[in-house]
PDB file of C-alpha atoms in Angstrom:
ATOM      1  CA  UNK E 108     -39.176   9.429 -74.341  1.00 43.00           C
ATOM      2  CA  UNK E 109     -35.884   9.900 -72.332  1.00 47.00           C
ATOM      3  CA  UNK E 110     -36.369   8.886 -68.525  1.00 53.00           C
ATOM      4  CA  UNK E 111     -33.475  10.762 -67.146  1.00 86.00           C
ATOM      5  CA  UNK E 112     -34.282  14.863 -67.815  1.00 92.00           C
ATOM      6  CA  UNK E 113     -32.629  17.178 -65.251  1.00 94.00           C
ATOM      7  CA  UNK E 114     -34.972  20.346 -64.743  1.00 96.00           C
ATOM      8  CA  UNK E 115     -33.254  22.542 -62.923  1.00 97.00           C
ATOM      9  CA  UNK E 116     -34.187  26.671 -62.273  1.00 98.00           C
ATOM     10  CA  UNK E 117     -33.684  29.821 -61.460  1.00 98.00           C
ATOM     11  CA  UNK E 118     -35.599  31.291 -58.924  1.00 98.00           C
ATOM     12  CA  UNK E 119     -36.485  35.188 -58.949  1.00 98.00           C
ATOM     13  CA  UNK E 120     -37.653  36.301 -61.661  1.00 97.00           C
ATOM     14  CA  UNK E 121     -38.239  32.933 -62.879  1.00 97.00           C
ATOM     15  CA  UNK E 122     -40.587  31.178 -60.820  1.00 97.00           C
ATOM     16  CA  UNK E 123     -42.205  34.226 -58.914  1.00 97.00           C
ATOM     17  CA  UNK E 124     -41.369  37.742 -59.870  1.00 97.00           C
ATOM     18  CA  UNK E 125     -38.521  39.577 -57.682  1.00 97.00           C
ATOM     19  CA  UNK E 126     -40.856  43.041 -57.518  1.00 97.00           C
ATOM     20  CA  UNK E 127     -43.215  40.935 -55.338  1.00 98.00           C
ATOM     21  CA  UNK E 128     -39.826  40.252 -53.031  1.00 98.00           C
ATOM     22  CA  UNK E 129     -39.223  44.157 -52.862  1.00 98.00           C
ATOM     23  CA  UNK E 130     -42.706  45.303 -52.059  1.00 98.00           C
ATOM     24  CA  UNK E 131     -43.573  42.774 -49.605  1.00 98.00           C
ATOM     25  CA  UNK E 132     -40.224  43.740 -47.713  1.00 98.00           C
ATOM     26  CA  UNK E 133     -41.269  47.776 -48.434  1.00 98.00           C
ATOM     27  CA  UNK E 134     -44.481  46.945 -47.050  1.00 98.00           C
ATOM     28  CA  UNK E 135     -42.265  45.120 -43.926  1.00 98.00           C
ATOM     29  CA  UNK E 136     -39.971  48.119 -43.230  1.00 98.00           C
ATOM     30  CA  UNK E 137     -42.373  50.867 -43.467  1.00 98.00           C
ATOM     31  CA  UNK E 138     -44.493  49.004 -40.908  1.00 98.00           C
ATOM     32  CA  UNK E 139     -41.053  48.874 -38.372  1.00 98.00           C
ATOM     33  CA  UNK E 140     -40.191  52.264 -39.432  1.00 97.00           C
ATOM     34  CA  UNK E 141     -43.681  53.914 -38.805  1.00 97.00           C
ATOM     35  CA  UNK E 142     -46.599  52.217 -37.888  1.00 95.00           C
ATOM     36  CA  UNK E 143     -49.222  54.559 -37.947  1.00 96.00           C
ATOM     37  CA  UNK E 144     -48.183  56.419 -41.330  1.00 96.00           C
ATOM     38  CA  UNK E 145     -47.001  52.639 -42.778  1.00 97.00           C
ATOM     39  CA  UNK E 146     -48.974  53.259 -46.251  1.00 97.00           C
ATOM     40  CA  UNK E 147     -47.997  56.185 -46.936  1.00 97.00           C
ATOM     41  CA  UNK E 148     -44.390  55.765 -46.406  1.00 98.00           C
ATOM     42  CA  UNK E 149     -44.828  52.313 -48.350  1.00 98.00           C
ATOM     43  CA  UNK E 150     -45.740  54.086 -51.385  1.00 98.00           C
ATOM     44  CA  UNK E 151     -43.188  57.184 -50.768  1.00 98.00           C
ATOM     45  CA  UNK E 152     -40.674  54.213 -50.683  1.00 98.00           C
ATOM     46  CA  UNK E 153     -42.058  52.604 -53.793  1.00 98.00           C
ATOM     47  CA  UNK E 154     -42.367  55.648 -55.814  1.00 98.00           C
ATOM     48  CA  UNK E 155     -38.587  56.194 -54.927  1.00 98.00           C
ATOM     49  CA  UNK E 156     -37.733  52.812 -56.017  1.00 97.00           C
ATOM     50  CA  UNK E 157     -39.517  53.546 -59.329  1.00 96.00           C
ATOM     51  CA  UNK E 158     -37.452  57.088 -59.423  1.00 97.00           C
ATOM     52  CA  UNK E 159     -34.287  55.247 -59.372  1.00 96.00           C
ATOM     53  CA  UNK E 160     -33.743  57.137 -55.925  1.00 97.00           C
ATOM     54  CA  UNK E 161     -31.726  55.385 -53.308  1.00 97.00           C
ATOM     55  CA  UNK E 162     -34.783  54.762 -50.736  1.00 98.00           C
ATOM     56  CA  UNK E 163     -33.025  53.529 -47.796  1.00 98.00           C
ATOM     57  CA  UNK E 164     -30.867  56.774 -47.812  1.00 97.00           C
ATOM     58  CA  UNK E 165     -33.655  58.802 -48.023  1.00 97.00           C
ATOM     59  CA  UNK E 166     -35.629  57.342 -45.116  1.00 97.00           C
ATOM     60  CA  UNK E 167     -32.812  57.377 -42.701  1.00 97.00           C
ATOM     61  CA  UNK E 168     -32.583  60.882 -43.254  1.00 96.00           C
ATOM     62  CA  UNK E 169     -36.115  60.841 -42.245  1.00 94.00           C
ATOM     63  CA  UNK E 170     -36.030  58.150 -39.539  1.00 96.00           C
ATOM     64  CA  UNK E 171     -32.600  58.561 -38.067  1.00 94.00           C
ATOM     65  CA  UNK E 172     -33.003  56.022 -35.593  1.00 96.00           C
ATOM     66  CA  UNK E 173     -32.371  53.698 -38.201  1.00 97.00           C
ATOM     67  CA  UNK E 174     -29.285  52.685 -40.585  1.00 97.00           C
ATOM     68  CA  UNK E 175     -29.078  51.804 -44.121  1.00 97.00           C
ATOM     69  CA  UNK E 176     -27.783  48.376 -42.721  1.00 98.00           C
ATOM     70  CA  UNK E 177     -30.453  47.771 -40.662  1.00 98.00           C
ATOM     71  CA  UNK E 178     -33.007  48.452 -43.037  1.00 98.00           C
ATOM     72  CA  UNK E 179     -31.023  46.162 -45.633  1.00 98.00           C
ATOM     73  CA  UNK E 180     -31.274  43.518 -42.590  1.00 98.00           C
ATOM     74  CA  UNK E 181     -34.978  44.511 -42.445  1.00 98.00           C
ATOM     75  CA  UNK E 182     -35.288  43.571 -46.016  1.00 98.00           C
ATOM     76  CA  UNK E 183     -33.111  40.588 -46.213  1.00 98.00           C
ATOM     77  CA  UNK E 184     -34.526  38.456 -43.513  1.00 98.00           C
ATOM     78  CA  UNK E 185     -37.953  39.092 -43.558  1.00 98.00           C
ATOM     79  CA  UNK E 186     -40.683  36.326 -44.453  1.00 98.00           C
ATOM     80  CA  UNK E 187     -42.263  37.591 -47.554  1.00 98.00           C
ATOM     81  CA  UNK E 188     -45.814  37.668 -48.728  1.00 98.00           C
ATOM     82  CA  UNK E 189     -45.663  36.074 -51.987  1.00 98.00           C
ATOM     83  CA  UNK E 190     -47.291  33.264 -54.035  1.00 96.00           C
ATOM     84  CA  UNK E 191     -46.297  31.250 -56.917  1.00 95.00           C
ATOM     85  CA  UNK E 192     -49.042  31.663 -59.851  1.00 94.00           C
ATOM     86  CA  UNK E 193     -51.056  28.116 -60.755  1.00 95.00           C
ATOM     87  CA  UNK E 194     -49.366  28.072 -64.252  1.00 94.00           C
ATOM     88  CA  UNK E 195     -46.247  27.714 -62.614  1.00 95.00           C
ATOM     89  CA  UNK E 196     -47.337  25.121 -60.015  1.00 94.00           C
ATOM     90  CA  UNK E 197     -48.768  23.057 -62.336  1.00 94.00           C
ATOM     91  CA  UNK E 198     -46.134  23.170 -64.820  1.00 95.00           C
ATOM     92  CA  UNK E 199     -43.848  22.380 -62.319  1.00 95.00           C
ATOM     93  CA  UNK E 200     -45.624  19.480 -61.294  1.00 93.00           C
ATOM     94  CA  UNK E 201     -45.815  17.761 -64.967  1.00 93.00           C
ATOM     95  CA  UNK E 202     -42.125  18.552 -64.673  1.00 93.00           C
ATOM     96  CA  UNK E 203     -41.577  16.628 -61.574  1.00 92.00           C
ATOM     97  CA  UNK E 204     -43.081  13.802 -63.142  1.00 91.00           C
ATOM     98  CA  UNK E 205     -40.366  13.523 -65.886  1.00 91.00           C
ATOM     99  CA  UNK E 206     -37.423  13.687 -64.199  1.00 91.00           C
ATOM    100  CA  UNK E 207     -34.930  14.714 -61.739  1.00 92.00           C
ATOM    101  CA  UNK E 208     -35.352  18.842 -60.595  1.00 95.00           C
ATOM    102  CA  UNK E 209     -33.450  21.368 -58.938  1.00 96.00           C
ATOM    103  CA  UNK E 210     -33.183  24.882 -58.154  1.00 98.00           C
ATOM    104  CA  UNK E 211     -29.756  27.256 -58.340  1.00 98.00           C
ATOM    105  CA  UNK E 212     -29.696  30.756 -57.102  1.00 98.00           C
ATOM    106  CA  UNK E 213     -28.075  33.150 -55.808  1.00 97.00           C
ATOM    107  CA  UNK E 214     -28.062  35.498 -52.400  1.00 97.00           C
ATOM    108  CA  UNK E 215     -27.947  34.974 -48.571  1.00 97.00           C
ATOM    109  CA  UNK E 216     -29.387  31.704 -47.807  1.00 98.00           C
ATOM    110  CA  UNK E 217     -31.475  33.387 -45.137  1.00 98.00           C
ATOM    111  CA  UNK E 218     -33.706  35.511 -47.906  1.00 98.00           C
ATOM    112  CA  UNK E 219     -33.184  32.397 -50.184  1.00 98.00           C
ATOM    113  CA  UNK E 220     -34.490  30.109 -47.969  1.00 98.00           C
ATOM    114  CA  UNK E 221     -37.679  32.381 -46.725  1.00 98.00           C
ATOM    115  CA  UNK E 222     -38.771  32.761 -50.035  1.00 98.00           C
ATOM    116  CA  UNK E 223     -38.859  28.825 -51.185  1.00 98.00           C
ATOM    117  CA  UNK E 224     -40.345  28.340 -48.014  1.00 98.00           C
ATOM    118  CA  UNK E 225     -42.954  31.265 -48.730  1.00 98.00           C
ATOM    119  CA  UNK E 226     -43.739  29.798 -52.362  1.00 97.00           C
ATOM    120  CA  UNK E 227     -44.421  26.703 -51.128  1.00 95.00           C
ATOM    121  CA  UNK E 228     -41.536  24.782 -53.338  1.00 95.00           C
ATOM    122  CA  UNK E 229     -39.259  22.695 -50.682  1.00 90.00           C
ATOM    123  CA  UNK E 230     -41.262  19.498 -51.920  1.00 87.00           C
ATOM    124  CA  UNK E 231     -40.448  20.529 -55.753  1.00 92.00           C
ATOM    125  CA  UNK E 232     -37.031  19.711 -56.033  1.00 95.00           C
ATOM    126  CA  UNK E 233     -34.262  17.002 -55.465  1.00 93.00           C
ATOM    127  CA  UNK E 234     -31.656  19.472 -54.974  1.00 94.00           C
ATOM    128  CA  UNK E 235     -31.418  23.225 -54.114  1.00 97.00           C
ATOM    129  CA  UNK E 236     -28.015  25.202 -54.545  1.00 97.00           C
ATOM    130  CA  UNK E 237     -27.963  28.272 -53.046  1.00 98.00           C
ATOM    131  CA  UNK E 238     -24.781  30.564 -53.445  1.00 97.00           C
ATOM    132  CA  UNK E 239     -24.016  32.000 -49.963  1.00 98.00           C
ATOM    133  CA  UNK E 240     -24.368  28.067 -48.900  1.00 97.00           C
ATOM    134  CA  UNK E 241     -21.802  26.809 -51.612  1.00 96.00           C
ATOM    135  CA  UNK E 242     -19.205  29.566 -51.701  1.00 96.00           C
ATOM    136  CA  UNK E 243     -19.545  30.606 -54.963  1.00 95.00           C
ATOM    137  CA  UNK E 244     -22.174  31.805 -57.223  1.00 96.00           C
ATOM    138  CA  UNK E 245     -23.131  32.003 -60.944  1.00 96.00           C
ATOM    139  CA  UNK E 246     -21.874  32.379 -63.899  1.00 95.00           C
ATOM    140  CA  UNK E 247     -19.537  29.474 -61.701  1.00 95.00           C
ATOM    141  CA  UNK E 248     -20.042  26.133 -63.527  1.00 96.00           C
ATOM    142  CA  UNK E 249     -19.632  24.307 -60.446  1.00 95.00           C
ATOM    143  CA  UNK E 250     -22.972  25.366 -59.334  1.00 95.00           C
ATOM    144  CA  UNK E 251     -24.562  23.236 -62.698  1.00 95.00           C
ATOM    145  CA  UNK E 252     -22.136  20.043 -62.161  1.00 92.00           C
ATOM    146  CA  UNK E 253     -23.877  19.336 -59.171  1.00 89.00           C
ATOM    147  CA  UNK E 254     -26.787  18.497 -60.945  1.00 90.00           C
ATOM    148  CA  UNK E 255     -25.095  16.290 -64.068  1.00 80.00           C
ATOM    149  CA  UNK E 256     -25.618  12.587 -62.838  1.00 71.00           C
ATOM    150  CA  UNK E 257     -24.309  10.800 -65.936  1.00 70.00           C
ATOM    151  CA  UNK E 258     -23.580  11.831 -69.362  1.00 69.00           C
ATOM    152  CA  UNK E 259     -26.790  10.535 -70.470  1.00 75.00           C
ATOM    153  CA  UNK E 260     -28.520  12.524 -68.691  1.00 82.00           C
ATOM    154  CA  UNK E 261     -30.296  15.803 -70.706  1.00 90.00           C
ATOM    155  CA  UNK E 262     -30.390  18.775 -68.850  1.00 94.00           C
ATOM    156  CA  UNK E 263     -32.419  22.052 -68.793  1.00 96.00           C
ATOM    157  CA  UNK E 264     -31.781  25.538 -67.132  1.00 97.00           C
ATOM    158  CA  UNK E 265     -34.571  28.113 -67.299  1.00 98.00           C
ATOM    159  CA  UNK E 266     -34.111  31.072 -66.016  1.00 98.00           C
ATOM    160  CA  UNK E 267     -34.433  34.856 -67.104  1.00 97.00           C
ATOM    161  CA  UNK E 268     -31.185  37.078 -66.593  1.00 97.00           C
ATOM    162  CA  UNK E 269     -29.389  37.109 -69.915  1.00 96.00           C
ATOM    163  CA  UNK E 270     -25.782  38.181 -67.617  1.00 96.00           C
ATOM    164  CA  UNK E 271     -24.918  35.285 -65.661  1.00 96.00           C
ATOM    165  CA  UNK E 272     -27.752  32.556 -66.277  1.00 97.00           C
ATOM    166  CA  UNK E 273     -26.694  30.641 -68.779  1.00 98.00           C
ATOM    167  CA  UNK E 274     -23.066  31.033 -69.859  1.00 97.00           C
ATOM    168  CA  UNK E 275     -21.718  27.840 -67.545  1.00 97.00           C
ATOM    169  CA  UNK E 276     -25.425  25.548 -68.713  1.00 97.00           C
ATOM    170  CA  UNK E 277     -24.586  26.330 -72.261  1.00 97.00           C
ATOM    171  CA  UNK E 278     -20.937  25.334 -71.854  1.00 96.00           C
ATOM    172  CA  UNK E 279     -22.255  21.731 -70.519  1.00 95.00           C
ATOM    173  CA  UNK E 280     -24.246  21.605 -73.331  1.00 94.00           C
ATOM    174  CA  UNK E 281     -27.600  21.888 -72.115  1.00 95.00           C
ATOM    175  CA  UNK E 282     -30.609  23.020 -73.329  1.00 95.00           C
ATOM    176  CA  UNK E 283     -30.855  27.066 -71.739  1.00 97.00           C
ATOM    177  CA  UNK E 284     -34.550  28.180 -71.944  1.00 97.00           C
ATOM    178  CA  UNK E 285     -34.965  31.875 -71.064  1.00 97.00           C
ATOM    179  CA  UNK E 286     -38.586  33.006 -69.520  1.00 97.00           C
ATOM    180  CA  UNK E 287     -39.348  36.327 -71.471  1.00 97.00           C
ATOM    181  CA  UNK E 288     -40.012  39.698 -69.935  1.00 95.00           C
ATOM    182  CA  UNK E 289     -42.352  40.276 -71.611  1.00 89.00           C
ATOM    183  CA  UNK E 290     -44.120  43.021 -68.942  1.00 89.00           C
ATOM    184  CA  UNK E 291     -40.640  44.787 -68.672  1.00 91.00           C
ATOM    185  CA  UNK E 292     -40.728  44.474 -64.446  1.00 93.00           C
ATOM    186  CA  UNK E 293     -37.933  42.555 -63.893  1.00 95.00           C
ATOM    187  CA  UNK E 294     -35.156  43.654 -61.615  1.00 93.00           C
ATOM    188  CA  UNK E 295     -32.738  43.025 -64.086  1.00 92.00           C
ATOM    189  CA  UNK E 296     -33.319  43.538 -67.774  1.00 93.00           C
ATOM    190  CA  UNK E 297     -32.581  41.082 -70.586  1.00 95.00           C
ATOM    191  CA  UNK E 298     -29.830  41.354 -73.264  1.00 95.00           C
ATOM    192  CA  UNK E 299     -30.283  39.520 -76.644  1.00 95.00           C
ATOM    193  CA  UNK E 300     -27.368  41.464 -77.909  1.00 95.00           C
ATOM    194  CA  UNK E 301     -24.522  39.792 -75.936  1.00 95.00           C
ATOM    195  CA  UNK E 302     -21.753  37.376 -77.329  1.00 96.00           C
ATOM    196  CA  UNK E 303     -23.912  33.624 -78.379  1.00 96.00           C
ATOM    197  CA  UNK E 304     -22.271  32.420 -75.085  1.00 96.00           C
ATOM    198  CA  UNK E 305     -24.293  34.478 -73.253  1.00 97.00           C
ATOM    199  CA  UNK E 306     -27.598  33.585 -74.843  1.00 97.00           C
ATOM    200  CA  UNK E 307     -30.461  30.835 -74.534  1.00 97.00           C
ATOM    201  CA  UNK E 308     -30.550  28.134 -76.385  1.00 96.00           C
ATOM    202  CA  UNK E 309     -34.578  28.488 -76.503  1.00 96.00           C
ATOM    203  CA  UNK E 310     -36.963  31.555 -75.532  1.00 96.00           C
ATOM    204  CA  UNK E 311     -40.522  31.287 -74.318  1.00 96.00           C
ATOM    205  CA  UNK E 312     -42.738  33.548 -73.270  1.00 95.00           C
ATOM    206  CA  UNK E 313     -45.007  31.389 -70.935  1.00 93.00           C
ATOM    207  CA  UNK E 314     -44.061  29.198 -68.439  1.00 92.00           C
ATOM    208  CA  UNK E 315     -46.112  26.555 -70.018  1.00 90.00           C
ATOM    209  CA  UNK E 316     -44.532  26.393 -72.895  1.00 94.00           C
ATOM    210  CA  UNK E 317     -42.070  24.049 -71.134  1.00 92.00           C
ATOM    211  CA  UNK E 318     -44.313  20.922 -71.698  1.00 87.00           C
ATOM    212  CA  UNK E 319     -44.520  21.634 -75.322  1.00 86.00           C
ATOM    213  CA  UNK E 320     -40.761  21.522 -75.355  1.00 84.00           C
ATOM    214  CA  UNK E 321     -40.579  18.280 -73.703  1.00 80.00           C
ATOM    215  CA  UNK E 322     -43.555  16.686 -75.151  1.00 70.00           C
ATOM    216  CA  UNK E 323     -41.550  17.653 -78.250  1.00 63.00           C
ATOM    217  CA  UNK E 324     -38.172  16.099 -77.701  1.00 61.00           C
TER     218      UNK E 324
END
């Protein structure tokens, strides 16, 4: 077996899912916005969301104290309640174990940051790339070189967004695994009918299936 793997993920969507990000800041702001009426206007805000409706301009027109910016800095910044499931911890562990991990993704390192430190997963990884902290963000290939030590080494991205996630790992030649949908909640939706470039090398619909595919190789 190879001793110098590179693991190296995605975050939302990946290893936790985003939706948890946006209700646990809903939850936040309605409880700012309007304390005593907070679940109520948590679901209002929700069902919105689900309406394709633009919810922060609809509840500034109903709490015009407040801005759409200063609900987006509501949303942004604050410490969300989220967990990472035990499939992915362990996995993530036996991954650890193999080789050399890391983390890219992108958004303000502020809402970045609060939600490793919320999962619990500074202690998972060697390195952690975050866009707003590097100056650029992907599809930018920079962002992957970081991570390749030698040209031994064999790489792995996983991630989930079919857009941006693995056009620059797939032009280094590593191995792209995309985590499946499969429950259709993501924020943003998966394309299998974009140019090859695009695509994943592998697809799995479990996050487990990762030890398989290195147990394999």
């Amino acid at each position: 077996m190879m001793s110098n793997y590179v693991f190296v993920f995605d975050l939302d969507d990946t290893l936790y899912k985003e939706i948890d990000f946006l209700k646990s800041a809903y939850r936040y702001i309605a409880s700012v916005v309007d304390k005593n009426n907070s679940n109520i206007l948590y679901r209002r805000m929700l069902g919105d969301y689900y309406e394709g409706k633009n919810v922060f301009q609809l509840l500034t027109q109903s709490y015009n104290q407040f801005s759409i910016d200063s609900l987006l800095d509501l949303y942004r910044t604050h410490y969300p309640n989220i967990s990472l499931d035990n499939e992915i911890y362990t996995t993530l562990y036996f991954l650890k174990g193999k080789g050399k991990t890391g983390l890219i993704t992108d958004g303000r390192s502020i809402t970045q940051r609060n939600k490793i430190s919320a999962l619990g997963l500074e202690n998972f990884f060697d390195k952690i790339i975050i866009s707003e902290e590097v100056g650029f963000s992907k599809p930018d290939i920079r962002m992957f070189q970081k991570f390749q030590v030698d040209n031994d080494s064999k790489c792995f991205y996983i991630a989930n967004d079919t857009s941006k996630d693995f056009l620059a790992p797939n032009q280094l030649g590593w191995d792209t695994v995309c985590l499946l949908d499969n429950d259709n909640i993501n924020i943003r939706k998966q394309d299998f009918c974009l140019d090859k470039e695009y695509l994943p090398n592998i697809k799995i619909a479990n996050f487990s299936e990762l030890k398989s595919i290195i147990e394999y190789e």
